[in-house]
Amino acid sequence: MAEPMSEQGKERLARAKETADQLLANIETVVHGKTQRIQLVIAALACRGHVLFEDVPGTAKTVLARAIAGSISDATPSRVQCTPDLQPTDVTGLSVYNQQTRDFEFRPGPVFANILLVDEINRAMPKTQSALLEAMAERQVTVDGVTRPLPDPFLVLATENPIEQEGTFPLPEAQLDRFFLKTELGYPSIDEEIGIVREQRAQHPLDDLKPVVSIEAIRDLERAVADVYTDELLLRWIVELVTQTRHLEPVALGASVRASLALERTARAWALLQGRDYVTPDDVETLFLPVIGHRVAFTPTFVAENRERGRESALIQFRDLVFSRVTRPEPSDERELKVLSGYS
């Protein structure tokens, strides 16, 4: 049984929950009807992870990135529009000769920001995509043999268009694995879209957006995730679920150990956002596809069988197959889990 949480730990979690709530409420003033998707992004931010959106143009991805940056005081947003001729130095920056000083000086690229939107990442050539790997994994870039740290916090929101495939370079598995989550925003409902049209008649709501949390509050949110409890039963279940993806017939490449780490950590962040200091089986089930779905590769036969129904249907079928082979752990009741965990 875990040691009961200290009063200091409870206060730390309460402050972190307040920070997440303020961030969510502020972002929702400009991005409407996407509460769960925004919470996923905030969970990734709390886990120091990155998010991949597979979505069509015009679904507020850029607005979301700017809204997150605009909600954090002193946070810097940046944007990279990927094209086939985009060079790695266009992202990381490069050294330029200064005739006055007669020396080379480094000019940082757009990657030196707190919130980086990489639009249509699959349109960039592989060498440019790989330039983001070090930034995403190590939070640093190396140019001309010099390693430079990136700002903290650092969040990459990358997008790819699922419709247009001509002139694209699919992300390799190694880079897909770097993204904590993959999700979509989707189109708003009719009433939401009417509201969007009305509120943008005079100006964009981003113009009035004010910061509501500090960078230090975001760092406290990151640290608070470690205080959320994951029962040993749930931890074993998470690892068994990920392991099962490597043995299914429809799967050509299963999820890596990094997937187990991401699923457990994201579940703790998700629990915090829901106002709990412990993880439940429902948290894991909610996050399974956003965390695991992009980390597996299906066999050509399975892809062909689900071509008409689409990838979303294939993912649901894959999820159901995984969960059918691994027994959901007990306790499944929240009250029992709280007693066993030692938290109140």
Coordinates of C-alpha atoms in Angstrom, one line a residue:
M1 CA 0.0 0.0 0.0
A2 CA 1.3 3.5 -0.9
E3 CA 2.1 6.0 1.7
P4 CA -0.8 8.6 2.1
M5 CA -0.1 11.8 0.3
S6 CA 1.3 14.7 2.4
E7 CA -0.5 18.0 2.8
Q8 CA 2.2 19.6 0.8
G9 CA 1.6 17.1 -2.0
K10 CA -2.1 17.8 -1.9
E11 CA -1.5 21.5 -2.1
R12 CA 0.9 21.0 -5.1
L13 CA -1.7 18.9 -6.9
A14 CA -4.5 21.5 -6.2
R15 CA -2.3 24.3 -7.6
A16 CA -1.5 22.2 -10.7
K17 CA -5.2 21.5 -11.2
E18 CA -6.0 25.2 -10.9
T19 CA -3.3 26.0 -13.5
A20 CA -4.7 23.4 -15.9
D21 CA -8.3 24.7 -15.4
Q22 CA -7.2 28.3 -16.1
L23 CA -5.3 27.2 -19.2
L24 CA -8.3 25.2 -20.5
A25 CA -10.9 28.0 -19.8
N26 CA -8.7 30.6 -21.5
I27 CA -8.1 28.5 -24.6
E28 CA -11.8 27.6 -24.9
T29 CA -12.5 31.3 -25.4
V30 CA -11.1 31.0 -28.9
V31 CA -11.3 27.2 -29.6
H32 CA -14.9 26.1 -29.1
G33 CA -16.3 22.7 -28.5
K34 CA -13.0 20.8 -28.2
T35 CA -12.7 20.4 -24.5
Q36 CA -11.3 16.8 -24.5
R37 CA -8.9 17.5 -27.4
I38 CA -7.6 20.6 -25.6
Q39 CA -7.2 18.5 -22.4
L40 CA -5.1 16.0 -24.4
V41 CA -2.8 18.8 -25.5
I42 CA -2.5 20.1 -21.9
A43 CA -1.8 16.6 -20.7
A44 CA 1.0 16.3 -23.3
L45 CA 2.4 19.7 -22.1
A46 CA 2.3 18.5 -18.5
C47 CA 4.2 15.4 -19.6
R48 CA 6.8 17.4 -21.6
G49 CA 5.5 15.6 -24.7
H50 CA 4.5 16.5 -28.2
V51 CA 1.2 16.2 -30.2
L52 CA 0.6 15.2 -33.8
F53 CA -2.7 16.3 -35.4
E54 CA -3.9 14.4 -38.4
D55 CA -6.5 16.8 -39.7
V56 CA -7.8 18.7 -42.7
P57 CA -7.0 22.4 -43.1
G58 CA -9.1 25.0 -41.3
T59 CA -9.8 23.1 -38.1
A60 CA -8.2 25.7 -35.7
K61 CA -4.8 23.9 -35.2
T62 CA -2.9 27.1 -35.7
V63 CA -5.3 29.0 -33.4
L64 CA -4.9 26.3 -30.7
A65 CA -1.1 26.6 -30.8
R66 CA -1.3 30.4 -30.6
A67 CA -3.9 30.2 -27.9
I68 CA -1.7 28.0 -25.7
A69 CA 1.3 30.3 -26.2
G70 CA -0.9 33.4 -25.6
S71 CA -2.2 31.9 -22.3
I72 CA 1.2 31.6 -20.8
S73 CA 3.0 34.8 -19.9
D74 CA 6.4 35.3 -21.7
A75 CA 5.8 32.2 -23.8
T76 CA 6.9 32.5 -27.4
P77 CA 5.0 30.9 -30.3
S78 CA 6.5 30.0 -33.6
R79 CA 5.4 28.3 -36.9
V80 CA 7.0 26.3 -39.6
Q81 CA 5.2 25.8 -42.9
C82 CA 6.7 22.6 -44.3
T83 CA 7.4 22.3 -48.0
P84 CA 9.6 19.8 -50.0
D85 CA 12.3 22.5 -50.4
L86 CA 12.4 23.3 -46.6
Q87 CA 16.0 22.8 -45.4
P88 CA 17.0 21.6 -41.8
T89 CA 18.7 25.0 -41.2
D90 CA 15.3 26.7 -42.0
V91 CA 14.1 25.1 -38.8
T92 CA 17.1 25.0 -36.5
G93 CA 18.9 28.2 -37.6
L94 CA 22.3 28.6 -39.1
S95 CA 25.6 30.5 -38.7
V96 CA 26.0 33.6 -40.8
Y97 CA 29.3 35.5 -41.5
N98 CA 29.3 38.9 -40.0
Q99 CA 31.6 41.2 -41.9
Q100 CA 31.8 43.8 -39.1
T101 CA 33.0 41.3 -36.5
R102 CA 34.7 39.0 -39.1
D103 CA 33.2 36.0 -37.5
F104 CA 30.3 33.7 -37.8
E105 CA 27.3 34.4 -35.6
F106 CA 24.3 32.0 -35.0
R107 CA 20.9 33.1 -36.0
P108 CA 18.3 30.9 -34.3
G109 CA 15.5 29.3 -36.3
P110 CA 11.8 29.0 -35.5
V111 CA 12.5 25.9 -33.3
F112 CA 13.7 28.3 -30.6
A113 CA 10.2 28.8 -29.2
N114 CA 8.0 27.6 -26.4
I115 CA 5.1 26.5 -28.6
L116 CA 6.2 25.3 -32.1
L117 CA 3.5 24.6 -34.7
V118 CA 5.0 22.5 -37.6
D119 CA 2.3 22.6 -40.3
E120 CA 2.0 19.7 -42.7
I121 CA 5.1 18.0 -41.4
N122 CA 4.8 15.2 -43.9
R123 CA 5.5 17.6 -46.7
A124 CA 9.0 18.2 -45.5
M125 CA 11.8 16.0 -46.8
P126 CA 13.2 13.3 -44.4
K127 CA 16.4 15.2 -43.6
T128 CA 14.3 18.1 -42.5
Q129 CA 12.0 15.9 -40.5
S130 CA 15.0 14.4 -38.8
A131 CA 16.2 17.8 -37.8
L132 CA 13.2 17.9 -35.4
L133 CA 14.1 14.6 -33.8
E134 CA 16.9 15.9 -31.6
A135 CA 14.8 19.0 -30.7
M136 CA 11.8 16.8 -29.7
A137 CA 13.7 14.1 -27.9
E138 CA 16.6 16.1 -26.3
R139 CA 15.2 19.6 -26.3
Q140 CA 18.3 20.9 -27.9
V141 CA 19.7 21.5 -31.4
T142 CA 23.2 21.0 -32.7
V143 CA 24.4 23.3 -35.5
D144 CA 28.0 23.4 -36.7
G145 CA 29.1 21.2 -33.8
V146 CA 27.6 23.5 -31.1
T147 CA 24.7 22.2 -29.0
R148 CA 22.2 24.8 -27.9
P149 CA 19.3 24.2 -25.4
L150 CA 15.7 25.0 -26.4
P151 CA 13.4 27.2 -24.3
D152 CA 11.5 25.5 -21.4
P153 CA 8.7 24.6 -21.7
F154 CA 8.9 23.3 -25.3
L155 CA 5.9 21.8 -27.0
V156 CA 5.7 20.7 -30.7
L157 CA 2.3 20.7 -32.3
A158 CA 2.7 19.1 -35.7
T159 CA 0.0 18.6 -38.3
E160 CA -0.4 16.3 -41.3
N161 CA -3.1 16.3 -43.9
P162 CA -4.8 12.8 -44.2
I163 CA -6.3 13.6 -47.5
E164 CA -3.6 14.8 -49.8
Q165 CA -0.8 12.3 -50.2
E166 CA 0.9 13.6 -53.4
G167 CA 4.3 15.2 -52.7
T168 CA 4.4 14.0 -49.1
F169 CA 7.0 12.0 -47.2
P170 CA 5.4 9.7 -44.5
L171 CA 6.9 10.1 -41.1
P172 CA 9.2 7.2 -40.2
E173 CA 8.2 5.0 -37.2
A174 CA 11.1 6.5 -35.2
Q175 CA 9.7 10.0 -35.5
L176 CA 6.1 9.0 -34.9
D177 CA 7.3 7.4 -31.7
R178 CA 8.5 10.8 -30.5
F179 CA 5.0 12.1 -30.4
F180 CA 3.2 11.5 -27.1
L181 CA -0.2 11.8 -28.6
K182 CA -1.9 11.7 -32.0
T183 CA -5.4 13.2 -32.3
E184 CA -7.5 15.4 -34.4
L185 CA -9.7 18.5 -33.8
G186 CA -12.3 18.0 -36.5
Y187 CA -14.9 20.4 -37.7
P188 CA -17.2 22.3 -35.3
S189 CA -20.9 21.6 -35.1
I190 CA -23.3 23.9 -37.0
D191 CA -24.1 26.0 -33.9
E192 CA -20.4 26.3 -33.0
E193 CA -19.5 27.4 -36.5
I194 CA -22.2 30.0 -36.5
G195 CA -20.8 31.3 -33.2
I196 CA -17.3 31.4 -34.7
V197 CA -18.5 33.4 -37.7
R198 CA -20.3 35.9 -35.4
E199 CA -17.4 36.5 -33.1
Q200 CA -14.9 37.0 -35.9
R201 CA -17.0 39.7 -37.7
A202 CA -15.0 42.5 -36.1
Q203 CA -11.7 40.9 -35.1
H204 CA -10.2 37.6 -34.2
P205 CA -10.7 36.5 -30.5
L206 CA -6.9 35.9 -30.3
D207 CA -6.4 39.6 -30.4
D208 CA -8.1 39.9 -26.9
L209 CA -6.5 36.8 -25.4
K210 CA -4.5 37.5 -22.3
P211 CA -2.0 35.3 -20.4
V212 CA -3.5 33.6 -17.3
V213 CA -0.6 31.4 -16.1
S214 CA 3.1 31.8 -15.8
I215 CA 5.9 29.7 -17.2
E216 CA 6.8 28.7 -13.6
A217 CA 3.2 27.5 -13.1
I218 CA 3.6 25.3 -16.1
R219 CA 6.8 23.9 -14.6
D220 CA 4.9 23.2 -11.4
L221 CA 2.2 21.4 -13.4
E222 CA 4.9 19.2 -15.0
R223 CA 6.3 18.4 -11.5
A224 CA 2.9 17.7 -10.0
V225 CA 2.3 14.8 -12.5
A226 CA 4.9 12.8 -10.5
D227 CA 2.6 13.0 -7.4
V228 CA -0.3 11.2 -9.1
Y229 CA -0.5 7.5 -8.0
T230 CA -0.6 4.6 -10.3
D231 CA -1.5 1.3 -8.6
E232 CA 0.8 -1.7 -9.3
L233 CA -2.2 -3.5 -10.8
L234 CA -2.8 -0.7 -13.3
L235 CA 0.9 -0.4 -14.1
R236 CA 1.1 -4.1 -14.9
W237 CA -2.1 -3.8 -17.0
I238 CA -0.6 -0.9 -19.0
V239 CA 2.6 -2.9 -19.8
E240 CA 0.6 -6.0 -20.7
L241 CA -1.6 -4.0 -23.1
V242 CA 1.4 -2.5 -24.8
T243 CA 3.2 -5.9 -24.9
Q244 CA 0.1 -7.4 -26.5
T245 CA 0.3 -5.1 -29.5
R246 CA 3.5 -6.9 -30.5
H247 CA 1.9 -10.3 -30.7
L248 CA -1.3 -9.5 -32.7
E249 CA -1.8 -11.0 -36.1
P250 CA -3.0 -7.7 -37.7
V251 CA 0.0 -5.8 -36.4
A252 CA 3.3 -5.8 -38.4
L253 CA 5.1 -3.6 -35.8
G254 CA 4.0 -3.3 -32.2
A255 CA 4.4 -0.4 -29.8
S256 CA 7.8 0.1 -28.1
V257 CA 8.8 0.5 -24.5
R258 CA 8.4 4.3 -25.1
A259 CA 4.7 3.6 -25.5
S260 CA 4.4 2.1 -22.0
L261 CA 6.2 5.1 -20.5
A262 CA 4.0 7.5 -22.4
L263 CA 0.7 5.7 -21.6
E264 CA 1.5 5.5 -17.9
R265 CA 2.7 9.1 -17.6
T266 CA -0.2 10.5 -19.7
A267 CA -2.7 8.6 -17.6
R268 CA -1.3 10.4 -14.5
A269 CA -1.5 13.8 -16.2
W270 CA -5.1 13.0 -17.3
A271 CA -6.1 12.0 -13.8
L272 CA -4.7 15.3 -12.5
L273 CA -6.8 17.2 -15.1
Q274 CA -9.9 15.3 -13.9
G275 CA -9.1 16.4 -10.3
R276 CA -7.9 13.0 -9.0
D277 CA -4.6 12.0 -7.4
Y278 CA -4.7 8.5 -8.7
V279 CA -5.1 6.7 -12.1
T280 CA -8.2 4.6 -12.9
P281 CA -8.7 1.9 -15.6
D282 CA -11.0 4.4 -17.4
D283 CA -8.1 6.8 -17.8
V284 CA -6.0 4.1 -19.5
E285 CA -8.9 3.1 -21.8
T286 CA -9.6 6.8 -22.8
L287 CA -5.9 7.4 -23.7
F288 CA -5.0 4.1 -25.3
L289 CA -5.6 5.0 -28.9
P290 CA -4.3 8.6 -28.7
V291 CA -1.1 7.3 -27.2
I292 CA -0.7 3.9 -28.9
G293 CA -2.6 4.2 -32.2
H294 CA 0.2 6.0 -34.1
R295 CA 3.0 3.8 -32.7
V296 CA 1.8 0.6 -34.4
A297 CA 2.0 -0.5 -38.1
F298 CA -0.7 -2.8 -39.5
T299 CA -0.1 -5.6 -41.9
P300 CA -1.1 -5.0 -45.6
T301 CA -3.8 -7.6 -45.3
F302 CA -5.4 -5.8 -42.3
V303 CA -5.1 -2.4 -44.1
A304 CA -6.7 -3.8 -47.2
E305 CA -9.6 -5.3 -45.2
N306 CA -10.3 -2.0 -43.6
R307 CA -9.7 0.3 -46.5
E308 CA -13.4 1.1 -47.1
R309 CA -14.1 1.6 -43.4
G310 CA -11.1 3.8 -42.9
R311 CA -8.2 3.9 -40.4
E312 CA -10.4 5.0 -37.5
S313 CA -12.5 1.9 -37.8
A314 CA -9.3 -0.2 -38.0
L315 CA -7.9 1.4 -34.8
I316 CA -11.1 0.7 -32.9
Q317 CA -11.0 -2.9 -34.1
F318 CA -7.4 -3.0 -33.0
R319 CA -8.1 -1.5 -29.6
D320 CA -11.0 -4.0 -28.9
L321 CA -8.8 -6.9 -29.9
V322 CA -6.0 -5.8 -27.5
F323 CA -8.4 -5.2 -24.6
S324 CA -10.1 -8.6 -25.2
R325 CA -6.8 -10.4 -24.6
V326 CA -5.8 -8.6 -21.4
T327 CA -8.1 -8.8 -18.3
R328 CA -9.1 -5.4 -17.0
P329 CA -7.6 -5.2 -13.5
E330 CA -9.4 -5.0 -10.2
P331 CA -10.2 -2.9 -8.4
S332 CA -12.3 -1.2 -11.0
D333 CA -14.3 0.6 -8.3
E334 CA -12.9 4.1 -7.5
R335 CA -13.6 3.9 -3.8
E336 CA -11.8 0.6 -3.5
L337 CA -8.8 1.9 -5.6
K338 CA -8.5 4.9 -3.3
V339 CA -8.4 2.6 -0.3
L340 CA -5.8 0.4 -1.8
S341 CA -3.7 3.3 -3.0
G342 CA -3.5 4.8 0.5
Y343 CA -4.7 8.2 -0.9
S344 CA -7.8 10.0 0.3

